[in-house]
Every structure is written in structure tokens, then in C-alpha cells.
Tab-separated table of C-alpha atoms and ligand atoms in Angstrom:
chain	number	residue	atom	x	y	z
A	1	UNK	CA	-10.505	-2.271	-17.383
A	2	UNK	CA	-7.470	-0.964	-15.441
A	3	UNK	CA	-8.048	2.696	-13.323
A	4	UNK	CA	-6.594	5.155	-14.960
A	5	UNK	CA	-5.799	8.225	-13.198
A	6	UNK	CA	-9.215	10.361	-14.138
A	7	UNK	CA	-10.741	7.050	-12.471
A	8	UNK	CA	-8.166	8.241	-9.091
A	9	UNK	CA	-9.501	11.564	-9.402
A	10	UNK	CA	-13.232	10.533	-9.190
A	11	UNK	CA	-12.760	8.291	-6.398
A	12	UNK	CA	-11.021	11.079	-4.860
A	13	UNK	CA	-14.293	12.865	-5.039
A	14	UNK	CA	-16.522	10.236	-3.594
A	15	UNK	CA	-14.679	9.948	-0.785
A	16	UNK	CA	-14.106	13.055	0.061
A	17	UNK	CA	-14.750	13.807	3.602
A	18	UNK	CA	-14.981	10.312	4.673
A	19	UNK	CA	-11.978	8.379	3.745
A	20	UNK	CA	-9.257	11.144	2.639
A	21	UNK	CA	-6.292	13.237	4.071
A	22	UNK	CA	-4.171	11.679	6.146
A	23	UNK	CA	-1.241	13.891	7.452
A	24	UNK	CA	2.224	12.788	5.442
A	25	UNK	CA	4.773	13.139	8.254
A	26	UNK	CA	8.543	13.608	8.206
A	27	UNK	CA	10.163	10.934	10.769
A	28	UNK	CA	13.892	12.072	11.895
A	29	UNK	CA	14.278	8.667	13.162
A	30	UNK	CA	13.775	7.192	9.860
A	31	UNK	CA	15.261	10.196	8.358
A	32	UNK	CA	18.752	9.681	10.041
A	33	UNK	CA	18.671	5.690	9.366
A	34	UNK	CA	17.431	6.060	5.855
A	35	UNK	CA	20.367	8.765	5.216
A	36	UNK	CA	17.686	10.596	3.110
A	37	UNK	CA	14.328	12.806	4.152
A	38	UNK	CA	11.789	9.568	5.026
A	39	UNK	CA	8.152	10.415	5.400
A	40	UNK	CA	5.048	8.345	6.881
A	41	UNK	CA	1.592	8.621	5.231
A	42	UNK	CA	-0.130	7.718	8.192
A	43	UNK	CA	-3.104	5.585	6.996
A	44	UNK	CA	-3.447	4.083	10.396
A	45	UNK	CA	-5.391	7.322	11.001
A	46	UNK	CA	-8.527	6.393	9.165
A	47	UNK	CA	-11.313	6.074	10.862
A	48	UNK	CA	-11.683	2.021	10.625
A	49	UNK	CA	-7.763	2.087	11.438
A	50	UNK	CA	-6.524	1.364	7.524
A	51	UNK	CA	-6.244	2.611	4.210
A	52	UNK	CA	-9.023	0.075	3.312
A	53	UNK	CA	-11.670	2.192	3.622
A	54	UNK	CA	-10.551	3.969	0.912
A	55	UNK	CA	-11.477	1.389	-1.814
A	56	UNK	CA	-14.141	0.216	0.166
A	57	UNK	CA	-16.139	3.197	0.258
A	58	UNK	CA	-15.348	3.803	-3.274
A	59	UNK	CA	-16.430	0.482	-4.314
A	60	UNK	CA	-19.623	0.680	-2.077
A	61	UNK	CA	-20.778	3.609	-3.380
A	62	UNK	CA	-20.461	2.306	-7.009
A	63	UNK	CA	-22.804	-0.888	-5.818
A	64	UNK	CA	-25.951	1.059	-4.578
A	65	UNK	CA	-28.246	-0.688	-6.059
A	66	UNK	CA	-27.881	-4.371	-4.831
A	67	UNK	CA	-29.384	-6.481	-1.767
A	68	UNK	CA	-26.101	-5.895	0.406
A	69	UNK	CA	-22.449	-6.659	-0.721
A	70	UNK	CA	-20.025	-9.501	0.419
A	71	UNK	CA	-16.270	-10.256	0.615
A	72	UNK	CA	-13.685	-12.200	1.341
A	73	UNK	CA	-11.167	-10.286	3.721
A	74	UNK	CA	-7.901	-10.871	6.010
A	75	UNK	CA	-9.852	-8.284	8.539
A	76	UNK	CA	-8.743	-4.466	7.380
A	77	UNK	CA	-10.690	-4.751	3.892
A	78	UNK	CA	-14.027	-6.054	5.711
A	79	UNK	CA	-14.124	-3.736	7.844
A	80	UNK	CA	-13.970	-1.114	5.541
A	81	UNK	CA	-16.892	-2.644	3.464
A	82	UNK	CA	-18.676	-2.756	6.817
A	83	UNK	CA	-18.188	0.445	7.484
A	84	UNK	CA	-19.075	1.782	4.049
A	85	UNK	CA	-22.383	-0.599	3.945
A	86	UNK	CA	-23.557	1.011	7.324
A	87	UNK	CA	-23.456	4.674	5.587
A	88	UNK	CA	-25.800	2.914	3.190
A	89	UNK	CA	-27.739	1.083	4.959
A	90	UNK	CA	-26.736	-2.172	3.347
A	91	UNK	CA	-26.183	-5.777	4.267
A	92	UNK	CA	-22.864	-6.418	4.396
A	93	UNK	CA	-21.515	-10.665	4.887
A	94	UNK	CA	-18.121	-10.536	5.726
A	95	UNK	CA	-15.643	-13.766	4.620
A	96	UNK	CA	-12.769	-14.706	6.628
A	97	UNK	CA	-10.313	-17.849	7.419
A	98	UNK	CA	-9.019	-18.601	10.884
A	99	UNK	CA	-6.128	-16.970	10.555
A	100	UNK	CA	-7.441	-13.479	10.594
A	101	UNK	CA	-7.164	-12.217	14.391
A	102	UNK	CA	-9.802	-12.048	17.039
A	103	UNK	CA	-9.083	-7.863	16.833
A	104	UNK	CA	-10.407	-7.845	13.712
A	105	UNK	CA	-12.830	-9.886	13.980
A	106	UNK	CA	-14.420	-8.339	17.019
A	107	UNK	CA	-13.990	-4.623	14.878
A	108	UNK	CA	-16.150	-5.894	11.981
A	109	UNK	CA	-18.824	-6.950	14.275
A	110	UNK	CA	-19.259	-4.326	16.311
A	111	UNK	CA	-19.937	-2.471	12.914
A	112	UNK	CA	-22.976	-4.400	12.386
A	113	UNK	CA	-21.789	-6.755	9.740
A	114	UNK	CA	-21.998	-10.332	9.487
A	115	UNK	CA	-19.375	-12.421	10.218
A	116	UNK	CA	-18.623	-16.124	8.721
A	117	UNK	CA	-15.044	-17.578	9.421
A	118	UNK	CA	-14.628	-20.220	7.265
A	119	UNK	CA	-11.358	-22.407	6.527
A	120	UNK	CA	-7.809	-21.297	6.856
A	121	UNK	CA	-7.309	-20.148	3.975
A	122	UNK	CA	-8.560	-16.719	1.826
A	123	UNK	CA	-9.206	-19.508	-1.119
A	124	UNK	CA	-11.313	-21.110	1.112
A	125	UNK	CA	-13.246	-17.539	2.316
A	126	UNK	CA	-13.860	-16.822	-1.558
A	127	UNK	CA	-15.854	-20.040	-1.935
A	128	UNK	CA	-18.401	-18.724	0.750
A	129	UNK	CA	-18.436	-15.365	-1.120
A	130	UNK	CA	-19.227	-17.059	-4.493
A	131	UNK	CA	-22.390	-18.935	-2.719
A	132	UNK	CA	-23.644	-15.641	-1.110
A	133	UNK	CA	-23.027	-13.673	-4.601
A	134	UNK	CA	-25.007	-17.175	-6.585
A	135	UNK	CA	-27.744	-18.019	-4.173
A	136	UNK	CA	-28.393	-14.692	-1.947
A	137	UNK	CA	-27.942	-11.947	-4.851
A	138	UNK	CA	-25.142	-9.782	-2.900
A	139	UNK	CA	-22.586	-7.914	-4.723
A	140	UNK	CA	-19.174	-8.815	-4.121
A	141	UNK	CA	-16.455	-6.577	-3.430
A	142	UNK	CA	-12.852	-7.709	-4.273
A	143	UNK	CA	-10.391	-6.868	-1.460
A	144	UNK	CA	-7.763	-5.966	-4.506
A	145	UNK	CA	-8.688	-7.070	-8.025
A	146	UNK	CA	-11.712	-4.507	-8.292
A	147	UNK	CA	-11.476	-1.100	-10.420
A	148	UNK	CA	-13.054	1.225	-7.783
A	149	UNK	CA	-10.922	-0.652	-4.772
A	150	UNK	CA	-7.615	0.224	-6.517
A	151	UNK	CA	-8.695	3.310	-7.349
A	152	UNK	CA	-9.605	4.171	-4.096
A	153	UNK	CA	-6.793	3.173	-2.673
A	154	UNK	CA	-4.660	5.223	-5.710
A	155	UNK	CA	-5.973	8.330	-3.873
A	156	UNK	CA	-3.024	7.879	-1.469
A	157	UNK	CA	-0.506	8.591	-4.352
A	158	UNK	CA	-2.690	11.870	-5.403
A	159	UNK	CA	-2.039	12.746	-1.815
A	160	UNK	CA	1.183	12.051	-1.524
A	161	UNK	CA	2.333	13.551	-4.841
A	162	UNK	CA	0.278	16.724	-4.396
A	163	UNK	CA	2.176	17.418	-0.760
A	164	UNK	CA	5.427	16.462	-1.802
A	165	UNK	CA	6.112	16.285	-5.938
A	166	UNK	CA	9.556	15.672	-4.973
A	167	UNK	CA	9.258	12.300	-3.585
A	168	UNK	CA	11.971	9.706	-5.453
A	169	UNK	CA	10.676	6.923	-4.186
A	170	UNK	CA	7.438	4.697	-2.589
A	171	UNK	CA	7.655	1.796	-0.571
A	172	UNK	CA	4.379	0.167	-0.931
A	173	UNK	CA	3.306	-2.559	1.644
A	174	UNK	CA	2.007	-5.510	-0.850
A	175	UNK	CA	-0.656	-8.361	0.044
A	176	UNK	CA	-3.335	-8.837	-3.112
A	177	UNK	CA	-1.788	-5.533	-4.989
A	178	UNK	CA	-4.679	-2.874	-5.080
A	179	UNK	CA	-2.965	-0.636	-2.966
A	180	UNK	CA	0.493	-1.128	-4.832
A	181	UNK	CA	-1.504	-0.763	-8.053
A	182	UNK	CA	-3.835	2.106	-7.196
A	183	UNK	CA	-0.687	4.405	-6.055
A	184	UNK	CA	1.170	3.472	-8.995
A	185	UNK	CA	-1.105	4.286	-11.382
A	186	UNK	CA	-1.261	7.594	-9.640
A	187	UNK	CA	2.171	8.107	-9.292
A	188	UNK	CA	3.624	7.014	-12.419
A	189	UNK	CA	0.735	9.198	-14.342
A	190	UNK	CA	1.835	12.380	-12.781
A	191	UNK	CA	5.638	11.267	-12.196
A	192	UNK	CA	6.812	8.512	-14.664
A	193	UNK	CA	10.199	8.464	-12.948
A	194	UNK	CA	9.092	7.632	-9.466
A	195	UNK	CA	11.064	4.526	-8.151
A	196	UNK	CA	8.343	2.371	-6.945
A	197	UNK	CA	8.897	-0.564	-4.265
A	198	UNK	CA	6.381	-3.211	-3.319
A	199	UNK	CA	7.001	-4.818	0.128
A	200	UNK	CA	5.945	-8.068	1.959
A	201	UNK	CA	7.084	-10.299	3.847
A	202	UNK	CA	8.677	-13.660	3.082
A	203	UNK	CA	5.901	-16.466	4.531
A	204	UNK	CA	3.630	-16.641	1.425
A	205	UNK	CA	4.573	-13.678	-0.794
A	206	UNK	CA	1.862	-13.978	-3.410
A	207	UNK	CA	2.167	-11.268	-5.510
A	208	UNK	CA	6.131	-11.309	-5.475
A	209	UNK	CA	6.307	-15.247	-6.578
A	210	UNK	CA	3.491	-14.568	-8.974
A	211	UNK	CA	5.556	-11.576	-10.500
A	212	UNK	CA	8.645	-13.933	-11.121
A	213	UNK	CA	6.547	-16.416	-12.352
A	214	UNK	CA	4.773	-14.303	-15.011
A	215	UNK	CA	1.356	-15.233	-13.835
A	216	UNK	CA	-0.466	-15.985	-10.602
A	217	UNK	CA	0.597	-18.758	-8.286
A	218	UNK	CA	-0.898	-20.342	-5.346
A	219	UNK	CA	0.648	-19.813	-1.951
A	220	UNK	CA	0.457	-21.592	1.149
A	221	UNK	CA	-1.008	-19.300	3.605
A	222	UNK	CA	1.057	-19.358	7.011
A	223	UNK	CA	0.926	-17.004	10.408
A	224	UNK	CA	2.380	-13.914	9.886
A	225	UNK	CA	3.066	-10.646	12.191
A	226	UNK	CA	1.749	-8.937	8.648
A	227	UNK	CA	-1.515	-10.913	8.957
A	228	UNK	CA	-3.112	-8.200	6.250
A	229	UNK	CA	-0.569	-9.467	3.600
A	230	UNK	CA	-1.611	-12.860	3.877
A	231	UNK	CA	-3.610	-14.655	1.227
A	232	UNK	CA	-3.195	-15.463	-2.606
A	233	UNK	CA	-3.788	-13.204	-5.669
A	234	UNK	CA	-6.682	-14.760	-7.165
A	235	UNK	CA	-5.918	-17.143	-10.143
A	236	UNK	CA	-7.862	-15.529	-11.856
A	237	UNK	CA	-6.556	-12.016	-11.383
A	238	UNK	CA	-7.716	-9.550	-13.814
A	239	UNK	CA	-6.237	-6.062	-13.022
A	240	UNK	CA	-3.835	-5.955	-9.889
A	241	UNK	CA	-1.642	-8.565	-10.811
A	242	UNK	CA	-0.795	-6.807	-14.530
A	243	UNK	CA	-0.623	-3.018	-13.067
A	244	UNK	CA	1.845	-4.306	-10.476
A	245	UNK	CA	3.605	-6.198	-13.114
A	246	UNK	CA	3.825	-3.559	-15.252
A	247	UNK	CA	4.304	-0.487	-12.869
A	248	UNK	CA	6.390	-1.453	-10.069
A	249	UNK	CA	10.008	-1.510	-10.286
A	250	UNK	CA	10.909	-4.210	-7.962
A	251	UNK	CA	9.373	-6.167	-5.076
A	252	UNK	CA	11.439	-6.615	-1.758
A	253	UNK	CA	10.837	-9.386	0.718
A	254	UNK	CA	11.231	-8.876	5.070
A	255	UNK	CA	11.472	-11.446	7.388
A	256	UNK	CA	9.447	-11.915	10.610
A	257	UNK	CA	12.234	-10.880	12.903
A	258	UNK	CA	12.248	-7.752	10.973
A	259	UNK	CA	8.691	-6.775	11.204
A	260	UNK	CA	9.256	-7.379	14.670
A	261	UNK	CA	12.069	-5.180	15.208
A	262	UNK	CA	10.239	-2.037	12.931
A	263	UNK	CA	7.320	-2.469	14.898
A	264	UNK	CA	9.255	-2.122	17.817
A	265	UNK	CA	11.109	0.902	16.518
A	266	UNK	CA	8.216	2.590	15.116
A	267	UNK	CA	6.878	2.987	18.689
A	268	UNK	CA	9.821	3.465	20.381
A	269	UNK	CA	11.170	6.068	18.179
A	270	UNK	CA	7.755	7.893	16.995
A	271	UNK	CA	5.133	6.705	19.331
A	272	UNK	CA	3.203	5.274	16.376
A	273	UNK	CA	1.174	2.270	16.834
A	274	UNK	CA	0.887	0.140	13.771
A	275	UNK	CA	0.308	-3.319	12.797
A	276	UNK	CA	3.033	-5.639	11.064
A	277	UNK	CA	1.713	-5.314	7.770
A	278	UNK	CA	2.009	-1.693	7.808
A	279	UNK	CA	5.459	-1.596	8.928
A	280	UNK	CA	7.151	-4.091	5.809
A	281	UNK	CA	8.626	-0.669	4.192
A	282	UNK	CA	10.578	0.396	7.357
A	283	UNK	CA	11.503	-3.043	8.017
A	284	UNK	CA	13.271	-3.071	4.399
A	285	UNK	CA	15.373	-0.336	5.080
A	286	UNK	CA	16.279	-0.681	8.636
A	287	UNK	CA	17.506	-4.197	7.589
A	288	UNK	CA	19.026	-2.521	4.374
A	289	UNK	CA	17.517	-4.574	1.926
A	290	UNK	CA	16.643	-0.786	-0.162
A	291	UNK	CA	18.836	1.549	-0.791
A	292	UNK	CA	17.410	5.244	-1.074
A	293	UNK	CA	18.723	8.122	-2.868
A	294	UNK	CA	15.917	10.991	-2.017
A	295	UNK	CA	13.100	11.873	-0.256
A	296	UNK	CA	11.098	8.505	0.343
A	297	UNK	CA	7.968	7.933	1.457
A	298	UNK	CA	6.519	4.944	2.698
A	299	UNK	CA	2.433	4.205	3.665
A	300	UNK	CA	1.522	3.360	7.334
A	301	UNK	CA	-1.188	0.774	6.273
A	302	UNK	CA	-2.708	0.263	9.599
A	303	UNK	CA	-3.020	0.329	12.965
A	304	UNK	CA	-5.723	-2.853	13.975
A	305	UNK	CA	-3.349	-5.770	15.681
A	306	UNK	CA	-3.841	-7.780	18.713
A	307	UNK	CA	-2.870	-5.605	21.711
A	308	UNK	CA	-1.469	-8.708	23.978
A	309	UNK	CA	1.066	-9.598	20.825
A	310	UNK	CA	1.562	-5.652	20.585
A	311	UNK	CA	2.704	-5.707	24.311
A	312	UNK	CA	4.853	-8.524	24.141
A	313	UNK	CA	6.765	-6.789	21.261
A	314	UNK	CA	7.410	-3.346	22.710
A	315	UNK	CA	8.480	-5.139	25.569
A	316	UNK	CA	10.610	-7.949	23.880
A	317	UNK	CA	9.468	-10.740	24.773
A	318	UNK	CA	8.869	-13.699	22.577
A	319	UNK	CA	5.952	-13.824	19.848
A	320	UNK	CA	4.317	-17.211	19.205
A	321	UNK	CA	2.118	-17.270	16.079
A	322	UNK	CA	0.752	-20.857	15.304
A	323	UNK	CA	4.072	-23.259	14.485
A	324	UNK	CA	6.538	-20.313	14.838
A	325	UNK	CA	8.225	-18.686	17.449
A	326	UNK	CA	9.277	-14.886	16.497
A	327	UNK	CA	12.491	-14.310	19.147
A	328	UNK	CA	12.303	-11.402	21.014
A	329	UNK	CA	14.733	-8.886	22.033
A	330	UNK	CA	14.550	-5.491	23.833
A	331	UNK	CA	14.474	-2.471	21.586
A	332	UNK	CA	17.495	-0.765	21.807
A	333	UNK	CA	19.738	-3.765	23.406
B	427	PLP	C1	-4.773	-4.959	3.293
B	427	PLP	C2	-3.483	-4.610	3.132
B	427	PLP	C3	-2.138	-4.024	2.795
B	427	PLP	C4	-2.059	-4.691	1.391
B	427	PLP	O1	-2.648	-4.384	0.677
B	427	PLP	P1	-3.289	-5.157	-0.697
B	427	PLP	O2	-4.259	-4.081	-1.263
B	427	PLP	O3	-4.080	-6.097	-0.511
B	427	PLP	O4	-2.000	-5.262	-1.740
B	427	PLP	C5	-1.332	-3.510	3.565
B	427	PLP	N1	-1.510	-3.540	4.694
B	427	PLP	C6	-2.342	-3.339	5.568
B	427	PLP	C7	-2.526	-2.914	7.111
B	427	PLP	C8	-3.631	-4.034	4.847
B	427	PLP	O5	-4.788	-4.270	5.369
């Protein structure tokens, strides 16, 4: 069943004091560039450095009578599940592909969770999750296709619209669509006229291509600065696909060079450290891919990045990811 506004209010109650109320701050720099008032919802300030704690805390609280929890993850969901499982004294096994950056793997291990690295895609990791559920009796917590996860992420929408009921447009980073589905359910229930744009990278845009096709499609997973946005949406997707289909007004793609530039700009102008997947909303505005009419907000979804790569970006140096080289340019040059 798709989560309702009431489910999102219930989630807000469950996660209170653990994963709630991040700041929503105006960015004078982005406002100038966008030509409208532009605000940032700072989910990078969550204790695990990403918004995924909301959904994970809500879902783990709902799965308490279990031997433990497991999930596949591009890193941040695993960290959220590990954090929430630790609070409940539960075993957590996080399954990830070898594309997940070391910084994210280390963050999960530091919380005491077991980490299994398997294959080169989310699908490979999912196979191991299914084995753990069948053979070891663990409960699976999907990173995006779970009603409690979606309701948890939806609390971001509640907070944004409570703070600023006049927001006209929300730019939402999009991967499996749990974040977009939750925020969209909250925001459109409160203000049906609000415009919601899902934004993702052009390398392996699973939800964007699935929405176009009218059904979930498989994509090749490629290295990206927006590693958190990688992976498929699941061929058996039950919730996040139909919710994104029915609630998002449009989807927009950004390039690796545009993500690089947005990370640089956010650091140099607003002194915010943000991972690639969290700046796609800024990238879309800075590259002129969306036109805006009034107060707009985006979610800075996380900060869990590889510091060596970030240092290169800040310095304007080239970045090599697998077989791709992203050409660097010093900021402002
Ligand atoms: C997971 C994630 C997203 C995308 O969320 P979905 O629910 O998968 O669409 C965006 N940014 C960051 C930092 C993430 O970890």
C-alpha cells in the first residue's frame, strides 16, 4: 500500500529526536543565479551525513521482532540501517556492490554492521540480500520500495512546507525514488499545485528511463560523481515507481561536468561539503536546465564523499572514475 500523508505524520512521530528537523536555509548565491529565492534543506547535517536515516529509522522501528535486518545499498541507506539497528541492538548485514566508495563502506563498518561486497551492481547485492532473508531469517529493508522508508523520507516534505508554505517548486535528487515519492506524497497532499522535479545524472538514470518507458527498465550501472544515485529501481517495483509516475511533474538529467561544477560552487560560495548525488538540483539550475517562477528549494541529500576526490574537485583538478575522466577547471576561471 502506498503511504499516505497520515503515514508520513506517523513517521515524523517515530523518528522525532533521532532524524528530524534539519535547517532550511536561503542561499543568496543560488538565489542570484536562479533569479528566484532559493533554499537548501540541509540533510547533509543528519548524524549519518544523509537523509536516509529518516526512512531507515522508521522502517527498523517497524521491524523490531526480527533476528536482524539486511539491505542492499549504494552506501547511505546501509549506513542509516546500521545506525538504526545499533539503537535497537539488532544484527545488520549491508550488501553492496564494488562501485560503492570506500568512505561509505568504512562509515557502515564503524557502526558495527556486517558488510558484504558482492559483484558490480545493486542487482548482484540484492541476490545476497535474498539469500540472507531465506537462509538466515533476516528482514529486508528496501532502500526505496518500502512504505515505511518512503514515509520516513516524506517527513522532509512535511518540514519544508511547514517552514515555507509558499514554496512553488521542489528539486528532488532521484534514484530509486523513495525520497521523491515520500516528499511528493507529503507536498502534493498539502499543496496540490506545487511543482516537483526529480533530478538525476545522465549516466544510468534508471527511474527517468523507466518513467519514459512506462514500466521499470534495467540500466547499466556506471561510475558517477553521483554514486548515491546509481542502481536500478527493481523490475518488481511496487511503490516508488507508480508514486513517482503519478506525482512528479518532470525529470531532468545533468552531466558529470555539471555535477562537478555544482559541488565546487556549493563549497566555494556557501562552504557546504556535499556529495555528487546531493547537488544535482543545483547543477540543473546552474546549467539552465530548469526555469523557475518563485520560491524554490532543493534537498542537499548527503555529504558522504571520498575526501581525496573532493579535494581534487575543489582545486579544479581532473577526476578519474573507472573509465571516465571528468575534466577539471578551477572555480571561477
Ligand atoms: C539515496 C540517495 C538519493 C536518492 O534517493 P532515492 O530514494 O533512491 O531516490 C539522493 N542523494 C543521496 C545522497 C542518497 O544517498
